[in-house]
Coordinates of C-alpha atoms in Angstrom, one line a residue:
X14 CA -79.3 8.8 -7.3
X15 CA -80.4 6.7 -10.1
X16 CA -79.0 7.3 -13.3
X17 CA -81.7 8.8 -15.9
X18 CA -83.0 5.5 -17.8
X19 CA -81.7 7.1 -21.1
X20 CA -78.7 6.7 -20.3
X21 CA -78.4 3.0 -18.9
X22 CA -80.6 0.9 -21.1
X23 CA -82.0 -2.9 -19.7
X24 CA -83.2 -5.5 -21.7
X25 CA -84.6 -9.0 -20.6
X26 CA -82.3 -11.5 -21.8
X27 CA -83.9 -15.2 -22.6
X28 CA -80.9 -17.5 -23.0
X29 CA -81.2 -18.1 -19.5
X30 CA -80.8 -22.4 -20.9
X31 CA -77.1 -21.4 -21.6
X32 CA -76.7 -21.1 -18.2
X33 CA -76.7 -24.7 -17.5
X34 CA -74.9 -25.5 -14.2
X35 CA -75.7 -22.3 -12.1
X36 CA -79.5 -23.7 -13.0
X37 CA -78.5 -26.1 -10.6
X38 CA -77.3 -24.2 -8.1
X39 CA -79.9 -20.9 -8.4
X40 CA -82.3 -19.9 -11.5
X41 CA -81.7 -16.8 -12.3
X42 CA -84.9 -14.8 -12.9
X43 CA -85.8 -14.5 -16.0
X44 CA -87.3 -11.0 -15.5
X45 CA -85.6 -7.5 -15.5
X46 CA -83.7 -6.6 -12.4
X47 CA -85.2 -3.7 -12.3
X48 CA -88.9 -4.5 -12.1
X49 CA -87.7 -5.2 -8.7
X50 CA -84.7 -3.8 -7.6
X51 CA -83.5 0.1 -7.7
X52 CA -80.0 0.4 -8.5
X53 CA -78.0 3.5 -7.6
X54 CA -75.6 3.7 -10.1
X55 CA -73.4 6.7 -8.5
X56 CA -73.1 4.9 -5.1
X57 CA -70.0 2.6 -5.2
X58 CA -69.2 0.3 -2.5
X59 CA -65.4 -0.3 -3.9
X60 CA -64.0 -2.2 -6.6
X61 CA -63.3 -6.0 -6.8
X62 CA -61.4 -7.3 -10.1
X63 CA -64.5 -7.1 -11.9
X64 CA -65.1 -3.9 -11.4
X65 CA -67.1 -1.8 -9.0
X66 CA -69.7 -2.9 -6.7
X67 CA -72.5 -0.7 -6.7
X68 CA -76.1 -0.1 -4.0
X69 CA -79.4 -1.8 -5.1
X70 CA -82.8 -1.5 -2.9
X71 CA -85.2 -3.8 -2.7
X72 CA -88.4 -2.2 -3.6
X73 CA -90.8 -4.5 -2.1
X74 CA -89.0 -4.1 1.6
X75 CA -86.5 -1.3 1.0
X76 CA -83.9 -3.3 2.2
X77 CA -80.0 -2.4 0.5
X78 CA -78.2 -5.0 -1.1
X79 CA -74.8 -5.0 -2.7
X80 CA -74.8 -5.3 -6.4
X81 CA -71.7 -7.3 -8.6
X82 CA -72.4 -6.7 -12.4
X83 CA -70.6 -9.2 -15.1
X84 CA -70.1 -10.0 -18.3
X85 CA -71.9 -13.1 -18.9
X86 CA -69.1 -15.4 -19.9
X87 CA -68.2 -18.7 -18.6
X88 CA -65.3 -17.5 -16.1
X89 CA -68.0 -14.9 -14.8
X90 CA -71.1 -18.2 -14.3
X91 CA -67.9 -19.8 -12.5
X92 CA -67.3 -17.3 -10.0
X93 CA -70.7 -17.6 -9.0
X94 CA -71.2 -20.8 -9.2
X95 CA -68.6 -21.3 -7.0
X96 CA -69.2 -18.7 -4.8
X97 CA -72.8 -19.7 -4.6
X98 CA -71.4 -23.4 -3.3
X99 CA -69.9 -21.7 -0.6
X100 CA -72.0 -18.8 0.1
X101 CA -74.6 -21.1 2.8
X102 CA -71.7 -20.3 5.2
X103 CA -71.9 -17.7 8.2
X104 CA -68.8 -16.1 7.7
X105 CA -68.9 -15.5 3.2
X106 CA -70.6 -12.9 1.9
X107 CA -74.3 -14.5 0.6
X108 CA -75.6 -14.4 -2.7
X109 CA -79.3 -13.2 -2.8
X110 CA -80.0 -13.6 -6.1
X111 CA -78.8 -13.7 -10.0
X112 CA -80.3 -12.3 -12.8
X113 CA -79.5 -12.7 -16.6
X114 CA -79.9 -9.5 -18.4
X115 CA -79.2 -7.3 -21.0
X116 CA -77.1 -4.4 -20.3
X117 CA -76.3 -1.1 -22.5
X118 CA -73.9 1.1 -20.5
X119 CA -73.5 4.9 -21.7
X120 CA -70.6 4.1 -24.2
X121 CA -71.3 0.6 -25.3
X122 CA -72.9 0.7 -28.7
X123 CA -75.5 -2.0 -27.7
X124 CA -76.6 -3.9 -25.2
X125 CA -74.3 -6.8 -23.9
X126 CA -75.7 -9.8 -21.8
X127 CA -74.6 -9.4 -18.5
X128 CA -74.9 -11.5 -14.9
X129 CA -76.6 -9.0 -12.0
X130 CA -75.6 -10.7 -8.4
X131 CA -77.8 -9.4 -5.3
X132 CA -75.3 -9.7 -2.3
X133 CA -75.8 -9.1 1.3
X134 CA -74.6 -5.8 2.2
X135 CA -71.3 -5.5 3.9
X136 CA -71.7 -2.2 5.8
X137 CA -69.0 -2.5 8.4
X138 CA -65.9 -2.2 6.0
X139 CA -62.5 -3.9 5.0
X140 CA -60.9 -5.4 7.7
X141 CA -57.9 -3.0 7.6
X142 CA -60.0 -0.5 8.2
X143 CA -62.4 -1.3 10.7
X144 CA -58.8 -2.0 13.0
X145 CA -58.1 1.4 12.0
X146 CA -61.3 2.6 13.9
X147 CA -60.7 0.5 17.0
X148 CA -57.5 2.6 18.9
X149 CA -57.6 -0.3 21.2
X150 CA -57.3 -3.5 18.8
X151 CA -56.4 -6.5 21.3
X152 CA -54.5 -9.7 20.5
X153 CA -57.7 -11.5 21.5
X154 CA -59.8 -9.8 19.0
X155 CA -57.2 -10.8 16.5
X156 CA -57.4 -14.2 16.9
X157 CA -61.4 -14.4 17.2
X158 CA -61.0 -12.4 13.5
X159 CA -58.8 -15.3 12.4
X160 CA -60.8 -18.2 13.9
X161 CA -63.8 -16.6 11.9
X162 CA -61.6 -16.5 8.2
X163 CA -60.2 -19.6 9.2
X164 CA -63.8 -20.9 9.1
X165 CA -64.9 -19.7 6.1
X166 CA -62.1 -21.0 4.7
X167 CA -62.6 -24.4 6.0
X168 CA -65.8 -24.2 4.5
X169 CA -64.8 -23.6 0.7
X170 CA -61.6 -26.6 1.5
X171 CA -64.2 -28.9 2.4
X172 CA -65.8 -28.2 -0.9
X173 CA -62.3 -29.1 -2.6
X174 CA -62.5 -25.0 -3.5
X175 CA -59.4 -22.7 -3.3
X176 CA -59.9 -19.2 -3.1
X177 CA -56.5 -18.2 -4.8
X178 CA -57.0 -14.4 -3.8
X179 CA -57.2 -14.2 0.4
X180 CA -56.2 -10.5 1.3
X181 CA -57.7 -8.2 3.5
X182 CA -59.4 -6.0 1.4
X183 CA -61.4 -9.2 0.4
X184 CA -62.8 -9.7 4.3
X185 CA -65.7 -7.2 5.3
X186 CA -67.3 -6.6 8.4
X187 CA -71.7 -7.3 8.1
X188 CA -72.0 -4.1 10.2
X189 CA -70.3 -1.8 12.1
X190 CA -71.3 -3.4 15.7
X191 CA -68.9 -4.8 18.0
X192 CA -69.5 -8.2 17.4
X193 CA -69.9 -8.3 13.8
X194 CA -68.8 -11.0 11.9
X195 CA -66.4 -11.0 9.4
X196 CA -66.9 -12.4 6.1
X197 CA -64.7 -13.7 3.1
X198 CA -65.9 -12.1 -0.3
X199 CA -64.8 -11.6 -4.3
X200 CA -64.3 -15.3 -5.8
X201 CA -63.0 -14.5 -9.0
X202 CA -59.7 -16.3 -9.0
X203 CA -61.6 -19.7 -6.9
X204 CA -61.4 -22.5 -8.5
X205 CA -62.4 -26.1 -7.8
X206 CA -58.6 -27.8 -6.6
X207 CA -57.5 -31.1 -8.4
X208 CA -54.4 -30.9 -7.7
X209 CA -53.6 -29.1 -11.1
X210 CA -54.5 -25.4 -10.4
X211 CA -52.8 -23.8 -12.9
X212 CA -52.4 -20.0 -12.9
X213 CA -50.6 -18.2 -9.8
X214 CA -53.1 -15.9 -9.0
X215 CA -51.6 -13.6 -5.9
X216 CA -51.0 -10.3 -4.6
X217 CA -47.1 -10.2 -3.6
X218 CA -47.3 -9.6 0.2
X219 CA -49.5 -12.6 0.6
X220 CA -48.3 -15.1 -2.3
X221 CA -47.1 -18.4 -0.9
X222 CA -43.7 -20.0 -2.0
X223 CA -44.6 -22.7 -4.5
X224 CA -47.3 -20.1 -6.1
X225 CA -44.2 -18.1 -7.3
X226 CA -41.9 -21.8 -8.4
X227 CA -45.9 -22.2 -10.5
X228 CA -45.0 -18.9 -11.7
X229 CA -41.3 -19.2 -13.1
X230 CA -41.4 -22.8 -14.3
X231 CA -44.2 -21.4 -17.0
X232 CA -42.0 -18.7 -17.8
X233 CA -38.8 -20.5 -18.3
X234 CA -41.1 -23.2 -20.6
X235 CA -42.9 -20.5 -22.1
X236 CA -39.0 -18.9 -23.1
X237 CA -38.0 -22.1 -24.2
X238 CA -35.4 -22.1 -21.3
X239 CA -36.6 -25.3 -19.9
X240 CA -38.5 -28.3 -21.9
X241 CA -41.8 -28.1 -21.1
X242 CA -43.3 -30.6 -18.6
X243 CA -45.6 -33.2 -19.2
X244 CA -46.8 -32.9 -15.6
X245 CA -47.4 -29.3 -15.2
X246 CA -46.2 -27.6 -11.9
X247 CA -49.3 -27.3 -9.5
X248 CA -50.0 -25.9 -6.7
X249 CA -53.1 -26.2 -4.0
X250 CA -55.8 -25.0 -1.4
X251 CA -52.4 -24.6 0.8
X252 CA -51.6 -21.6 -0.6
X253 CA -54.6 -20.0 1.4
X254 CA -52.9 -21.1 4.7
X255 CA -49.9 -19.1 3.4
X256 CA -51.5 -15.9 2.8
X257 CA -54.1 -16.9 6.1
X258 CA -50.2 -16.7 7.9
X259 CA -49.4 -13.2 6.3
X260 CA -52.8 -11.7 7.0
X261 CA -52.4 -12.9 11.0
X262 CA -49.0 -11.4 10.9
X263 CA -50.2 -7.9 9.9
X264 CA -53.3 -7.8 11.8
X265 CA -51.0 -8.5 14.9
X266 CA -47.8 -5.5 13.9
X267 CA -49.4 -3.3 11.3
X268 CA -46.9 -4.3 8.3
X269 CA -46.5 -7.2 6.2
X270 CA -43.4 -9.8 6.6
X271 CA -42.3 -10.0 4.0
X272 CA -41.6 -6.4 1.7
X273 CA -38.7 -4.9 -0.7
X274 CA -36.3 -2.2 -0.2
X275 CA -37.1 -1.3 -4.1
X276 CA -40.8 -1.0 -5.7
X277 CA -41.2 -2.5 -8.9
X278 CA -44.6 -3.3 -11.1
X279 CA -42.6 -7.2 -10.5
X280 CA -41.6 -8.9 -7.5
X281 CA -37.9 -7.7 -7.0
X282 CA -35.2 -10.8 -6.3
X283 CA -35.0 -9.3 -2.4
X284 CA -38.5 -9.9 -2.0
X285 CA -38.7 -13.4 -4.2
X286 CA -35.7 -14.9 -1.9
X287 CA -37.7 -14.1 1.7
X288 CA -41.1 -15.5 -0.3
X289 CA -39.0 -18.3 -1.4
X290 CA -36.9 -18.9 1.8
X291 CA -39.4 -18.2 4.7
X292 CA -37.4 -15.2 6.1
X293 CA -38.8 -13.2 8.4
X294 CA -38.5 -12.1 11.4
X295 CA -40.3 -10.7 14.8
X296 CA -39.2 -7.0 15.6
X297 CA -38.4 -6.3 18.8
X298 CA -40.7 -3.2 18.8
X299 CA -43.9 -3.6 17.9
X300 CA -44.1 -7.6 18.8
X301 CA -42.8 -7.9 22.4
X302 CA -46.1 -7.8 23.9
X303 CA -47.6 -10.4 21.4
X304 CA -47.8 -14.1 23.1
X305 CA -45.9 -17.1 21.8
X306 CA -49.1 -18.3 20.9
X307 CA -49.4 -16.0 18.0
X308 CA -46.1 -16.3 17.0
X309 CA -46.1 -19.8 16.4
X310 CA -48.9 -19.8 14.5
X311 CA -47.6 -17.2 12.2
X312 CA -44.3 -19.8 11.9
X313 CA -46.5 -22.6 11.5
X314 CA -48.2 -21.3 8.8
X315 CA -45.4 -19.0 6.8
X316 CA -43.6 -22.4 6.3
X317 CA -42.1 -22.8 2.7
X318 CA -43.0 -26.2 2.2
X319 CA -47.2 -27.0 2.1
X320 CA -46.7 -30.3 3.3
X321 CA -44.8 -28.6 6.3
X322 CA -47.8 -26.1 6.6
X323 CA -50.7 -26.0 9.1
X324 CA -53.8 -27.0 7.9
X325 CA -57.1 -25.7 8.2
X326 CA -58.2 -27.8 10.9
X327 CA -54.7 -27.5 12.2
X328 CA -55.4 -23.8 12.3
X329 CA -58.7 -24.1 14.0
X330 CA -56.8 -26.5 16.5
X331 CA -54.3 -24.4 17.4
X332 CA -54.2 -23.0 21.2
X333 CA -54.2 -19.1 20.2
X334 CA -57.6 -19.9 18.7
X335 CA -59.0 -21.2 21.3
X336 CA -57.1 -19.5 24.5
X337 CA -58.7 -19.1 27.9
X338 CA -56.0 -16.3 28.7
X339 CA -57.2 -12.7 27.8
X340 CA -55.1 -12.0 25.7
X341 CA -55.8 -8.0 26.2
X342 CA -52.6 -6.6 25.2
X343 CA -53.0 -3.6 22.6
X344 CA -51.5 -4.3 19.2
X345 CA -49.5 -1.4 17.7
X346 CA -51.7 -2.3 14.1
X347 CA -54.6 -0.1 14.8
X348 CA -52.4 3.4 15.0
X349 CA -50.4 2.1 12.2
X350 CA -53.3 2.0 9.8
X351 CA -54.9 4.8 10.7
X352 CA -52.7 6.9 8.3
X353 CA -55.3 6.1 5.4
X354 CA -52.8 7.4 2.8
X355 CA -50.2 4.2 3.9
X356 CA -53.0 1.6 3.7
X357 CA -54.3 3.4 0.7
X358 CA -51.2 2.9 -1.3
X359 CA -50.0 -0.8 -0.1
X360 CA -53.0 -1.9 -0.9
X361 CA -53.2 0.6 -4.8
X362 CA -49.6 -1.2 -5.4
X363 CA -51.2 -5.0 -4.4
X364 CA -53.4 -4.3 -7.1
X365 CA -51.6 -3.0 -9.5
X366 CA -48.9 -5.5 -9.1
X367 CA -51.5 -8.5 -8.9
X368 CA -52.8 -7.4 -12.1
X369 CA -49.6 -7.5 -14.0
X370 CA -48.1 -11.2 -12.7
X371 CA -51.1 -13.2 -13.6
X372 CA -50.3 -15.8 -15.9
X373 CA -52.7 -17.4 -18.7
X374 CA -54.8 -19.9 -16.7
X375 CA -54.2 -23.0 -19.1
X376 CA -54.1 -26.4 -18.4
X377 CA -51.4 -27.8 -20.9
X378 CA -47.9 -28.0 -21.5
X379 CA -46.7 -24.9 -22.3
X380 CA -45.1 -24.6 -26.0
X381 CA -42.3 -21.5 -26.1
X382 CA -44.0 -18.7 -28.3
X383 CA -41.5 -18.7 -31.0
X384 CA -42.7 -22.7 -32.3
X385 CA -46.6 -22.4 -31.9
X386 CA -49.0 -22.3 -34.8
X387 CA -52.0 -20.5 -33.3
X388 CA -52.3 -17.5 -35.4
X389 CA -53.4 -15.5 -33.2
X390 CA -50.6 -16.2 -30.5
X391 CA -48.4 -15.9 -33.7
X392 CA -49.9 -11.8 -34.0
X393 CA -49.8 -11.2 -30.0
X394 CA -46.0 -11.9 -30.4
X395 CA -45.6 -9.8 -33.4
X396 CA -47.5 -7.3 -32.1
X397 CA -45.6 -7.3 -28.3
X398 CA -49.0 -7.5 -26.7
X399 CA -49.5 -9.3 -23.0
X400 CA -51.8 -12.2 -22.6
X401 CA -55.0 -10.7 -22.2
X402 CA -55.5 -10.6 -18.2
X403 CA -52.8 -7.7 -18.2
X404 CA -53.8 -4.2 -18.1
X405 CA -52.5 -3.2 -21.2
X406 CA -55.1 -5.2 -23.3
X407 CA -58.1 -3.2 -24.6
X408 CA -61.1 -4.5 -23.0
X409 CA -64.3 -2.7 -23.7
X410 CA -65.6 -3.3 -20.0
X411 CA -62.3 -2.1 -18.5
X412 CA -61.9 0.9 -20.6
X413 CA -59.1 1.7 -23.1
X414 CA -55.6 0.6 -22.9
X415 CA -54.2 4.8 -22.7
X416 CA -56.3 4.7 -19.5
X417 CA -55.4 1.9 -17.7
X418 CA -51.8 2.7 -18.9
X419 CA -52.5 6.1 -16.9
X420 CA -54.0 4.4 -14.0
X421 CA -51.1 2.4 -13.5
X422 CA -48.4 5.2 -13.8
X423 CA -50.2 6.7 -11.4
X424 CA -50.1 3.9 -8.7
X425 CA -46.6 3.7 -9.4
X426 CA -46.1 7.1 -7.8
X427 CA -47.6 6.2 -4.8
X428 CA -46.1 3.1 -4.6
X429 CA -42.7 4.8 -4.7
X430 CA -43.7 6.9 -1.8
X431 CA -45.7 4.7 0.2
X432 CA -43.6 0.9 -0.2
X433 CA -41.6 0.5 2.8
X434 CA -37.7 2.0 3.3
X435 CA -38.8 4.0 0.2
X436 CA -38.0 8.0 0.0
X437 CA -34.6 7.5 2.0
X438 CA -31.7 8.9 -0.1
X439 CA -30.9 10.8 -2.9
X440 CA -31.3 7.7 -5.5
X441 CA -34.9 7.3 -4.0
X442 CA -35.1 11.0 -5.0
X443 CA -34.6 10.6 -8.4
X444 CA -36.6 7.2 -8.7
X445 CA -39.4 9.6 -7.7
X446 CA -38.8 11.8 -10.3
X447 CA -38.8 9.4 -13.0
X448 CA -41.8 7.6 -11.8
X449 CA -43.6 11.3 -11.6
X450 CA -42.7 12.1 -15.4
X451 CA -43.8 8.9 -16.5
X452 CA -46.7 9.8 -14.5
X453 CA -46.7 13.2 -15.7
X454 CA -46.9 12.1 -19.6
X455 CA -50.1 10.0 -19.4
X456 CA -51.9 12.4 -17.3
X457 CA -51.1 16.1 -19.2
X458 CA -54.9 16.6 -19.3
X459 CA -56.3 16.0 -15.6
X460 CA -56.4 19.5 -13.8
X461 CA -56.1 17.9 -10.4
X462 CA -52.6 16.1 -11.1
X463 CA -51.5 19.9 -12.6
X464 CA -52.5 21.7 -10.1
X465 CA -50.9 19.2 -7.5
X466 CA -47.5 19.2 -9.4
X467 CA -47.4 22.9 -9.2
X468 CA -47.6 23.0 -6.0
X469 CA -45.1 20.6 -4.9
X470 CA -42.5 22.6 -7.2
X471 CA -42.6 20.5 -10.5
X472 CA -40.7 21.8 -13.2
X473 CA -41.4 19.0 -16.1
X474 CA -38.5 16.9 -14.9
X475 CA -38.3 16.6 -11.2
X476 CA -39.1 18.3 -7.9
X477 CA -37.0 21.1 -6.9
X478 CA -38.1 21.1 -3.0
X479 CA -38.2 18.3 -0.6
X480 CA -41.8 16.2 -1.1
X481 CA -44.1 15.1 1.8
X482 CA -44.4 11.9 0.0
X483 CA -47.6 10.8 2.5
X484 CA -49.6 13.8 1.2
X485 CA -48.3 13.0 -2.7
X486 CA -49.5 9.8 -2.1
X487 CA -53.1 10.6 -0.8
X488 CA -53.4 13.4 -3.5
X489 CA -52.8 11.0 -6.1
X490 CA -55.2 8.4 -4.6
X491 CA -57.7 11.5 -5.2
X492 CA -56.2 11.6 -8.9
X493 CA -56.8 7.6 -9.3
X494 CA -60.3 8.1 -8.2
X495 CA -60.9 11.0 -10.3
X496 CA -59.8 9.6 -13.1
X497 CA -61.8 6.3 -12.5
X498 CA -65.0 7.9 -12.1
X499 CA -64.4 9.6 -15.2
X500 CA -63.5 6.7 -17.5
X501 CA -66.7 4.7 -16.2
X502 CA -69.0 7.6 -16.6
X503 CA -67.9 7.6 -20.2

């Protein structure tokens, strides 16, 4: 259902010149979206890190696109324009079209000029989940999903373009057929590689070694621990290959290789020291049945050291790609994920965690904060704020800090229940009870979180009976979403 036109306001907006190089690549129209589109506003396809994706309809042909909304700024005409570059490939998600318009949403004041991109639709879900559907996921269709990612991401290396955030929620299925392709998606973190790509951009099960060495030589300059470097610490397109390795690995067991005993909103030293070392290993259990093949591919591409690393070509190369042998054995990953609640909350904490280790993408020598003049980085240390990618910054198209502060105590819960070896013992007992008040004390006014708390035995400080932490976890999923609806109807 569209929302009434009252309430969302659209505006042609005619500094379509600013837009300079996406001109080169794709003119935006220059006309309202809606003279030819329909958008249903309430219909949400799921949420990249720009916020949600919604359902548009062609009028002329009735066809349904997906439709990306952005704040017209130059990191926003980057992502397309890069995505754009790559988008002529079979196997990433095409742009349609762009338009450049003014946008009033309910609680903005006034309009603000805003980038509409028409994508293809991707009906046949996230790849975790369309192996959830199939009870008989085979090795063989495991490796004809990674030849296909492996492609696409050929495609964007050729074009000297990292992708910097290559996770399975970011690879849909066109359709819901058997042989649909799979296609790479959300470029927001892409960037053209030089050899000087700056910010660590990563969600910890899938962030290569020298992404996290990026991460704490700008910390230690940034503390003054270290001098700063007049080379900067960089890292490249190899980092895909890493998290290409990780994905494989999953698709093939059903959990990641690399994971911590304890959650934390950082990566804890356990899980830094496998990153950082390689270590992993091949259970017994679930991988006896998986060929060498797949194996050594996994190895081959989980090495520490990039220049050690397959490369793409290496990958496309590489015998389990392009096996006669069929391969039919069933992988235990399917049943795994089919307990939503599990996938649900690995992937809330990814999030979650991704959003609060992102660095400030800058391209100089760090100073430490203490001996810089800028006064405004001069009032951000005064004032204890984060740099302005975390979630605790105000930011009118994200909603208010209290919220996202909220949001986030929230996914801490059911990371605690949900991250791997957690709930064992009483000390995971009472880490669940101090995640739950914090939890508890940005949430006092949502019914549903009340009302869940009361019946799992909540008395304000703890829980006084043993918690089925699965159906915590998938209540407060239900929390998270009512909560997000709420804040962006607002």
């Amino acid at each position: 259902m569209v929302e009434d036109a009252r309430a969302i306001d659209y505006s042609l907006d005619s500094a379509h010149n600013s837009l300079c190089d996406l001109d080169k690549l794709h003119n935006p129209d220059e006309t309202s979206i809606l003279e030819e589109y329909s958008i249903n506003w309430t219909q949400k396809l799921g949420a990249g890190i720009s916020g949600p994706v919604r359902v548009c309809v062609k009028k002329s042909t009735q066809e349904r696109f997906a439709l990306k909304i952005l704040l017209d700024r130059p990191k926003a005409r980057n992502e397309v324009r890069l995505h754009m570059m790559c988008a002529t490939h079979p196997n990433i998600v095409q742009i349609i079209e762009v338009f450049a318009n003014s946008v009033q949403f309910p609680h903005e004041s006034s309009p603000r000029a805003r980038l509409l991109i028409v994508m293809e639709m991707m009906e046949g879900g996230e790849l975790f989940h369309r192996i959830s559907q199939h009870r008989h996921f085979t090795e063989k269709q495991a490796s004809q999903v990674t030849k296909q990612i492996a492609l696409a991401l050929r495609h964007c290396h050729l074009l000297n373009i990292a992708h910097r955030d290559l996770k399975p929620e970011n690879l849909l299925f066109k359709d819901n057929s058997l042989d649909a392709p799979v296609k790479l998606c959300d470029f927001g973190f892409a960037k053209i590689d030089q050899g000087d790509l700056m910010t660590p951009q990563f969600t910890p099960y899938y962030v290569a070694p020298q992404v996290l060495e990026a991460q704490r030589r700008h910390q230690k300059e940034k503390s003054g621990i270290i001098p700063t470097s007049p080379t900067p610490y960089t890292y490249n397109k190899s980092c895909d290959l890493w998290s290409l390795g990780v994905i494989i690995y999953v698709m093939l067991c059903g959990y990641p290789p690399f994971y911590s005993k304890h959650h934390s909103r950082t990566i804890p030293k356990d899980m830094r020291r496998k990153i950082m070392t390689g270590s992993f290993e091949f259970p017994e259990e679930e991988w006896s049945q998986i060929s060498e093949m797949a194996k050594d591919v996994v190895r081959k591409l989980l090495k520490v050291k990039p220049e050690e690393r397959l490369t793409i070509e290496g990958v496309l190369d590489h015998p389990w790609l392009n096996s006669t042998e069929a391969l039919d054995n069933v992988l235990p990953s399917a049943q795994l994920m089919m307990d939503k609640a599990v996938v649900a909350g690995i992937q809330q904490a990814h999030a979650e965690q991704l959003a609060n280790m992102r660095i400030q993408d800058l391209k100089v020598s760090l100073k430490p904060l203490h001996s810089v003049n800028n006064p405004i980085l001069r009032k951000r240390k005064l004032l204890g704020t984060k740099p302005k990618d975390s979630v605790y910054i105000h930011d009118h198209e994200n909603g208010a800090e209290d919220s996202n502060v909220a949001l986030e105590k929230l996914r801490d819960v059911i990371a605690q229940c949900i991250l791997p070896q957690a709930g064992k013992g009483e000390n995971e007992d009472e880490k669940l009870n101090e995640v739950m008040q914090e939890a508890w004390k940005y949430n006092r006014e949502c019914k549903l979180l009340r009302d869940t708390l009361q019946s799992f035995s909540w008395n304000g400080r703890g829980f006084t009976d043993k918690v089925d932490r699965l159906k915590l976890a998938e209540i407060v999923k239900q929390v998270i979403e009512e909560q997000t609806t709420s804040h962006e109807s607002q």
